[in-house]
Each structure stands twice: as structure tokens, then as C-alpha cells.
């Protein structure tokens, strides 16, 4: 990815491999930025993992890891960079959430709950940071064509063919455009915006059986 970016654009690209959920991650990022003579102007909390299956039967370690990567890490990193952005009166954060953040998702329950948390946290902190010139945008895509679903063994579940997937490039374009325009929540893709409206307006008691049917782990 770094090589592609260097080849396509006149930019300096530095990479850093780290576990974002490790307590020392913010300090490691600070050190790498300082070594490159930079500071954090835009934080993108993109790392995320899913789990699929009956909640009661999920391995506890998998649930712990999901909470650490999807909730603790983005919260900690955002909390770490915001004081500097507020002092500079510029900068921003893009947090990857999901369409799933708008309604509970049986059989992917902790993942959906983690994305609801990110939506709520982002919108609230965006309100607090707006007077300081700092923008925060939560991105809520529907299915995206990456290896994400296969990694949690859900690639053959009904939602994978019932809901069309969009490309990661489309998600990135919508995310950056929305962030530059100052949007606090963006749902990439037109069909996904219709789905988001449906999930936001319908009572959960009605969406929950539909979601349960879509995410039921049929092949496991
Ligand atoms: N795919 C979808 O349908 C979809 C829909 C809505 C929202 N999202 C969200 O979009 C984001 C990106 O997902 P994706 O589809 O690109 O998934 P992906 O292809 O599985 O990529 C996830 C990325 O997160 C990284 N990661 C996981 N745990 C990490 C850790 N502890 N420390 C550092 N990096 C870690 C992975 O690195 P390694 O490869 O090194 O493991 C990988 O690069 C996630 O937050 C996800 O919740 C995805």
C-alpha cells in the first residue's frame, strides 16, 4: 500500500506495524510521528474485527479481542490525539462504524453493539469538539468487499448475497468527502442510505427478526 501511494502521489509515506489494542499503541504512534517530524492531523480508526455465531457459544477470548480492537483502541486513540488538535484548532478523526450500528444484529451481536458504541461516541464528541475547529466523522458502511466476512466465517451467510457489497475505495471516497464537508455521520452508497433510513425508523422489535435471518450462521 505504501509503495502504491508513493508511486501514485508526491507524498512521504511512513509505515508502523502495531497492535492498536495494546496499551502502548498511542505512545508508539507518537514516537513514530516525532521521528518523521510530524504530528497527528487526521486520525482514521479503521482497524476492526467481527465475530459470528450464537453469543453464548462464542469463545470469551474472541469477544474480549473484539471489544479491545473495536471499542477500547479507537476510544483511547481518539482521546489521545484530541488535546493536540484542540490546541492547534485544526485536525479531525474518522471513525469506522457500520450500518449495523443503527440496529442490533443477532448472531453478530458484539460486533453490532461495538459499532453502535462508535456511532454514539463519535457524534457526542463531534459536538464537543466543533467549537474548537476539530471535526469527527463516523462512517457507517453496509457490506464492503474485503476479507472481513470470510475471517469470521460468515462469507456464506444470507446477508452476503442479499445485501450488495460496495468497494473499499467507494467507502474511502465517501468518508473523506463527508469529513471535508463536516458531516458527523456518513453512510456510503445510495442503497445503504435507504437501508440506514429503514433501520433508524423501524422499531428494533421489527428489524431484529430480519437481521437474525440475514446473519444466522447457516454453515456452522
Ligand atoms: N467489510 C465490511 O463489510 C464492513 C462493513 C462496515 C464496517 N466495516 C468496518 O470497516 C473497518 C475495516 O474493515 P475491513 O472490511 O477493511 O476489514 P479487514 O479486511 O478484515 O481489515 C481489518 C484491518 O484491521 C486490522 N486489524 C485488526 N486487528 C488489529 C489490531 N489489533 N491492531 C492493528 N490492526 C488490526 C487488520 O490487520 P491485519 O490484516 O494485520 O490483521 C486489517 O488490516 C472495520 O472497522 C470494520 O468494522 C467493515
Tab-separated table of C-alpha atoms and ligand atoms in Angstrom:
chain	number	residue	atom	x	y	z
A	1	UNK	CA	0.000	0.000	0.000
A	2	UNK	CA	2.801	2.403	0.938
A	3	UNK	CA	4.598	1.610	-2.332
A	4	UNK	CA	1.395	2.221	-4.322
A	5	UNK	CA	0.861	5.576	-2.615
A	6	UNK	CA	4.464	6.661	-3.177
A	7	UNK	CA	4.242	5.710	-6.830
A	8	UNK	CA	0.925	7.473	-7.417
A	9	UNK	CA	1.398	10.683	-5.404
A	10	UNK	CA	4.257	13.031	-4.463
A	11	UNK	CA	3.947	12.198	-0.757
A	12	UNK	CA	6.140	10.833	2.023
A	13	UNK	CA	4.713	7.586	3.415
A	14	UNK	CA	5.973	6.017	6.646
A	15	UNK	CA	4.570	2.767	7.997
A	16	UNK	CA	4.336	1.395	11.509
A	17	UNK	CA	3.211	-2.130	12.385
A	18	UNK	CA	1.494	-2.315	15.742
A	19	UNK	CA	-1.392	-3.818	17.659
A	20	UNK	CA	-3.772	-0.859	18.053
A	21	UNK	CA	-5.318	-2.532	21.094
A	22	UNK	CA	-2.004	-2.605	23.005
A	23	UNK	CA	-1.847	-0.035	25.831
A	24	UNK	CA	1.421	1.333	24.427
A	25	UNK	CA	-0.064	1.965	20.932
A	26	UNK	CA	-0.653	5.751	21.361
A	27	UNK	CA	2.919	6.280	22.608
A	28	UNK	CA	4.327	4.164	19.759
A	29	UNK	CA	2.409	6.265	17.203
A	30	UNK	CA	3.625	9.490	18.871
A	31	UNK	CA	7.221	8.280	18.700
A	32	UNK	CA	6.902	7.326	15.015
A	33	UNK	CA	5.315	10.684	14.170
A	34	UNK	CA	8.010	12.585	16.079
A	35	UNK	CA	10.727	10.607	14.263
A	36	UNK	CA	9.129	11.635	10.957
A	37	UNK	CA	8.909	15.278	12.120
A	38	UNK	CA	5.119	15.273	12.072
A	39	UNK	CA	2.046	15.267	14.279
A	40	UNK	CA	-1.422	13.776	14.004
A	41	UNK	CA	-3.670	15.947	11.858
A	42	UNK	CA	-6.158	13.222	10.885
A	43	UNK	CA	-6.709	10.009	12.824
A	44	UNK	CA	-8.545	7.228	10.976
A	45	UNK	CA	-9.703	4.481	13.305
A	46	UNK	CA	-10.131	1.742	10.695
A	47	UNK	CA	-8.898	-1.468	12.361
A	48	UNK	CA	-11.804	-3.700	13.250
A	49	UNK	CA	-12.761	-7.347	13.652
A	50	UNK	CA	-16.024	-9.277	13.609
A	51	UNK	CA	-17.344	-12.376	15.302
A	52	UNK	CA	-20.222	-14.513	14.075
A	53	UNK	CA	-22.283	-17.116	15.905
A	54	UNK	CA	-24.530	-17.615	18.924
A	55	UNK	CA	-23.318	-15.134	21.536
A	56	UNK	CA	-23.447	-17.702	24.351
A	57	UNK	CA	-21.177	-20.049	22.388
A	58	UNK	CA	-18.526	-17.538	21.289
A	59	UNK	CA	-15.046	-18.057	22.759
A	60	UNK	CA	-14.566	-15.482	25.512
A	61	UNK	CA	-11.129	-14.544	24.165
A	62	UNK	CA	-12.677	-13.633	20.782
A	63	UNK	CA	-15.237	-11.366	22.444
A	64	UNK	CA	-12.518	-9.716	24.563
A	65	UNK	CA	-10.391	-9.115	21.464
A	66	UNK	CA	-13.343	-7.598	19.602
A	67	UNK	CA	-14.058	-5.190	22.459
A	68	UNK	CA	-10.355	-4.259	22.642
A	69	UNK	CA	-9.941	-3.592	18.899
A	70	UNK	CA	-13.379	-2.175	18.020
A	71	UNK	CA	-14.084	-0.064	21.106
A	72	UNK	CA	-11.160	0.387	23.515
A	73	UNK	CA	-8.498	1.112	20.861
A	74	UNK	CA	-10.425	3.775	18.887
A	75	UNK	CA	-11.602	5.423	22.112
A	76	UNK	CA	-8.083	5.506	23.518
A	77	UNK	CA	-6.508	6.792	20.285
A	78	UNK	CA	-9.137	9.496	19.778
A	79	UNK	CA	-8.812	10.555	23.418
A	80	UNK	CA	-5.039	10.714	22.962
A	81	UNK	CA	-4.959	12.920	19.837
A	82	UNK	CA	-7.779	15.366	20.585
A	83	UNK	CA	-5.976	17.662	23.083
A	84	UNK	CA	-3.276	18.429	20.470
A	85	UNK	CA	-5.872	19.048	17.757
A	86	UNK	CA	-7.851	21.308	20.089
A	87	UNK	CA	-4.700	23.330	20.893
A	88	UNK	CA	-3.899	23.680	17.170
A	89	UNK	CA	-7.582	24.413	16.383
A	90	UNK	CA	-7.413	22.016	13.452
A	91	UNK	CA	-7.494	18.319	12.673
A	92	UNK	CA	-10.016	15.552	12.775
A	93	UNK	CA	-10.930	11.938	13.338
A	94	UNK	CA	-12.646	9.459	11.035
A	95	UNK	CA	-14.080	6.508	12.946
A	96	UNK	CA	-15.176	3.386	11.063
A	97	UNK	CA	-18.547	2.257	12.417
A	98	UNK	CA	-21.112	0.294	10.393
A	99	UNK	CA	-24.682	0.307	9.133
A	100	UNK	CA	-25.006	-2.360	11.808
A	101	UNK	CA	-24.567	0.365	14.408
A	102	UNK	CA	-28.156	1.526	13.788
A	103	UNK	CA	-29.852	-1.696	14.970
A	104	UNK	CA	-28.982	-4.854	16.933
A	105	UNK	CA	-27.568	-7.755	14.892
A	106	UNK	CA	-28.371	-11.213	16.265
A	107	UNK	CA	-25.550	-13.739	15.605
A	108	UNK	CA	-23.063	-10.880	15.201
A	109	UNK	CA	-24.210	-9.276	18.448
A	110	UNK	CA	-20.949	-7.926	19.945
A	111	UNK	CA	-19.824	-6.602	16.555
A	112	UNK	CA	-23.072	-4.693	16.026
A	113	UNK	CA	-23.003	-3.394	19.583
A	114	UNK	CA	-19.415	-2.214	19.117
A	115	UNK	CA	-20.389	-0.235	16.008
A	116	UNK	CA	-23.366	1.350	17.839
A	117	UNK	CA	-20.911	2.442	20.534
A	118	UNK	CA	-18.642	4.078	17.934
A	119	UNK	CA	-21.565	5.943	16.356
A	120	UNK	CA	-22.707	7.252	19.732
A	121	UNK	CA	-19.211	8.197	20.914
A	122	UNK	CA	-18.332	9.933	17.632
A	123	UNK	CA	-21.489	12.024	17.455
A	124	UNK	CA	-21.209	13.146	21.072
A	125	UNK	CA	-17.516	14.033	20.873
A	126	UNK	CA	-18.071	15.746	17.489
A	127	UNK	CA	-20.479	18.088	19.277
A	128	UNK	CA	-17.900	18.855	21.970
A	129	UNK	CA	-15.038	19.440	19.522
A	130	UNK	CA	-16.912	21.518	16.910
A	131	UNK	CA	-16.269	24.878	18.647
A	132	UNK	CA	-12.545	24.050	18.662
A	133	UNK	CA	-12.254	23.593	14.895
A	134	UNK	CA	-11.873	19.785	15.118
A	135	UNK	CA	-14.115	17.518	13.005
A	136	UNK	CA	-15.147	13.983	13.860
A	137	UNK	CA	-16.919	11.766	11.333
A	138	UNK	CA	-18.342	8.295	11.876
A	139	UNK	CA	-18.528	6.168	8.723
A	140	UNK	CA	-21.323	3.581	8.607
A	141	UNK	CA	-20.941	1.342	5.542
A	142	UNK	CA	-23.085	-1.665	4.722
A	143	UNK	CA	-21.212	-4.751	3.490
A	144	UNK	CA	-17.859	-3.946	1.862
A	145	UNK	CA	-15.970	-6.361	-0.399
A	146	UNK	CA	-12.987	-7.147	1.810
A	147	UNK	CA	-11.867	-10.297	3.605
A	148	UNK	CA	-13.697	-9.165	6.762
A	149	UNK	CA	-16.676	-11.567	6.463
A	150	UNK	CA	-14.578	-14.593	5.486
A	151	UNK	CA	-12.312	-14.004	8.503
A	152	UNK	CA	-15.267	-14.504	10.861
A	153	UNK	CA	-16.567	-17.462	8.829
A	154	UNK	CA	-19.691	-15.587	7.708
A	155	UNK	CA	-18.980	-15.401	3.984
A	156	UNK	CA	-21.775	-17.841	3.107
A	157	UNK	CA	-24.471	-16.344	5.350
A	158	UNK	CA	-27.600	-14.897	3.700
A	159	UNK	CA	-26.670	-11.225	4.106
A	160	UNK	CA	-23.622	-11.723	1.881
A	161	UNK	CA	-25.802	-12.177	-1.204
A	162	UNK	CA	-28.954	-10.369	-0.015
A	163	UNK	CA	-27.229	-7.015	0.599
A	164	UNK	CA	-24.929	-5.782	-2.202
A	165	UNK	CA	-21.342	-5.077	-1.140
A	166	UNK	CA	-19.545	-1.901	-2.198
A	167	UNK	CA	-15.811	-1.450	-2.722
A	168	UNK	CA	-13.421	-0.166	-0.028
A	169	UNK	CA	-12.436	2.622	-2.459
A	170	UNK	CA	-16.069	3.828	-2.566
A	171	UNK	CA	-16.211	3.807	1.244
A	172	UNK	CA	-12.969	5.807	1.431
A	173	UNK	CA	-14.197	8.388	-1.108
A	174	UNK	CA	-17.489	8.934	0.733
A	175	UNK	CA	-15.680	9.073	4.096
A	176	UNK	CA	-13.122	11.693	3.054
A	177	UNK	CA	-15.662	13.831	1.180
A	178	UNK	CA	-18.098	13.736	4.099
A	179	UNK	CA	-15.340	14.552	6.586
A	180	UNK	CA	-14.158	17.510	4.492
A	181	UNK	CA	-17.757	18.765	4.330
A	182	UNK	CA	-18.077	18.495	8.121
A	183	UNK	CA	-20.585	15.596	8.249
A	184	UNK	CA	-20.744	13.796	11.601
A	185	UNK	CA	-22.161	10.524	10.236
A	186	UNK	CA	-21.910	9.261	6.667
A	187	UNK	CA	-23.419	6.129	5.127
A	188	UNK	CA	-21.524	5.358	1.896
A	189	UNK	CA	-23.627	4.245	-1.094
A	190	UNK	CA	-27.167	5.149	-2.115
A	191	UNK	CA	-28.799	1.771	-1.351
A	192	UNK	CA	-27.141	1.773	2.065
A	193	UNK	CA	-28.695	5.175	2.792
A	194	UNK	CA	-32.143	3.672	2.152
A	195	UNK	CA	-31.275	0.755	4.456
A	196	UNK	CA	-29.978	3.173	7.101
A	197	UNK	CA	-33.235	5.128	6.997
A	198	UNK	CA	-35.181	1.866	7.410
A	199	UNK	CA	-33.019	0.742	10.356
A	200	UNK	CA	-33.284	4.141	12.029
A	201	UNK	CA	-37.070	4.466	11.655
A	202	UNK	CA	-38.248	0.921	12.388
A	203	UNK	CA	-38.641	-0.358	15.952
A	204	UNK	CA	-35.893	-2.852	16.829
A	205	UNK	CA	-38.568	-5.457	17.627
A	206	UNK	CA	-39.353	-5.463	13.872
A	207	UNK	CA	-35.804	-5.251	12.477
A	208	UNK	CA	-34.387	-7.866	14.863
A	209	UNK	CA	-36.058	-10.954	13.235
A	210	UNK	CA	-34.973	-9.739	9.782
A	211	UNK	CA	-31.416	-9.205	10.960
A	212	UNK	CA	-31.490	-12.578	12.736
A	213	UNK	CA	-32.486	-14.261	9.460
A	214	UNK	CA	-29.794	-12.420	7.486
A	215	UNK	CA	-26.966	-13.204	9.925
A	216	UNK	CA	-27.945	-16.726	11.010
A	217	UNK	CA	-24.755	-18.847	10.824
A	218	UNK	CA	-26.147	-21.422	8.405
A	219	UNK	CA	-22.997	-23.307	7.534
A	220	UNK	CA	-21.631	-23.637	11.024
B	1	LIG	N1	-16.167	-5.184	5.429
B	1	LIG	C1	-17.363	-4.739	5.749
B	1	LIG	O1	-18.401	-5.224	5.236
B	1	LIG	C2	-17.513	-3.611	6.737
B	1	LIG	C3	-18.776	-3.028	6.879
B	1	LIG	C4	-18.939	-1.997	7.774
B	1	LIG	C5	-17.875	-1.549	8.526
B	1	LIG	N2	-16.661	-2.149	8.387
B	1	LIG	C6	-15.565	-1.660	9.216
B	1	LIG	O2	-14.510	-1.226	8.388
B	1	LIG	C7	-13.270	-1.386	9.070
B	1	LIG	C8	-12.291	-2.069	8.149
B	1	LIG	O3	-12.785	-3.363	7.876
B	1	LIG	P1	-12.356	-4.198	6.575
B	1	LIG	O4	-13.574	-4.582	5.872
B	1	LIG	O5	-11.275	-3.499	5.842
B	1	LIG	O6	-11.811	-5.495	7.327
B	1	LIG	P2	-10.494	-6.349	7.040
B	1	LIG	O7	-10.262	-6.503	5.582
B	1	LIG	O8	-10.657	-7.567	7.892
B	1	LIG	O9	-9.374	-5.417	7.627
B	1	LIG	C9	-9.310	-5.140	9.001
B	1	LIG	C10	-7.991	-4.478	9.289
B	1	LIG	O10	-7.904	-4.250	10.710
B	1	LIG	C11	-6.596	-4.647	11.096
B	1	LIG	N3	-6.555	-5.041	12.497
B	1	LIG	C12	-7.336	-5.936	13.140
B	1	LIG	N4	-6.970	-6.022	14.431
B	1	LIG	C13	-5.928	-5.170	14.593
B	1	LIG	C14	-5.089	-4.802	15.698
B	1	LIG	N5	-5.273	-5.342	16.928
B	1	LIG	N6	-4.119	-3.885	15.507
B	1	LIG	C15	-3.932	-3.336	14.272
B	1	LIG	N7	-4.683	-3.628	13.193
B	1	LIG	C16	-5.656	-4.545	13.364
B	1	LIG	C17	-6.265	-5.827	10.211
B	1	LIG	O11	-4.875	-6.013	10.170
B	1	LIG	P3	-4.275	-7.457	9.823
B	1	LIG	O12	-4.627	-7.702	8.396
B	1	LIG	O13	-2.830	-7.286	10.084
B	1	LIG	O14	-4.966	-8.422	10.743
B	1	LIG	C18	-6.805	-5.345	8.870
B	1	LIG	O15	-5.863	-4.536	8.202
B	1	LIG	C19	-13.575	-2.163	10.351
B	1	LIG	O16	-13.583	-1.262	11.435
B	1	LIG	C20	-14.973	-2.730	10.115
B	1	LIG	O17	-15.700	-2.861	11.323
B	1	LIG	C21	-16.446	-3.167	7.506
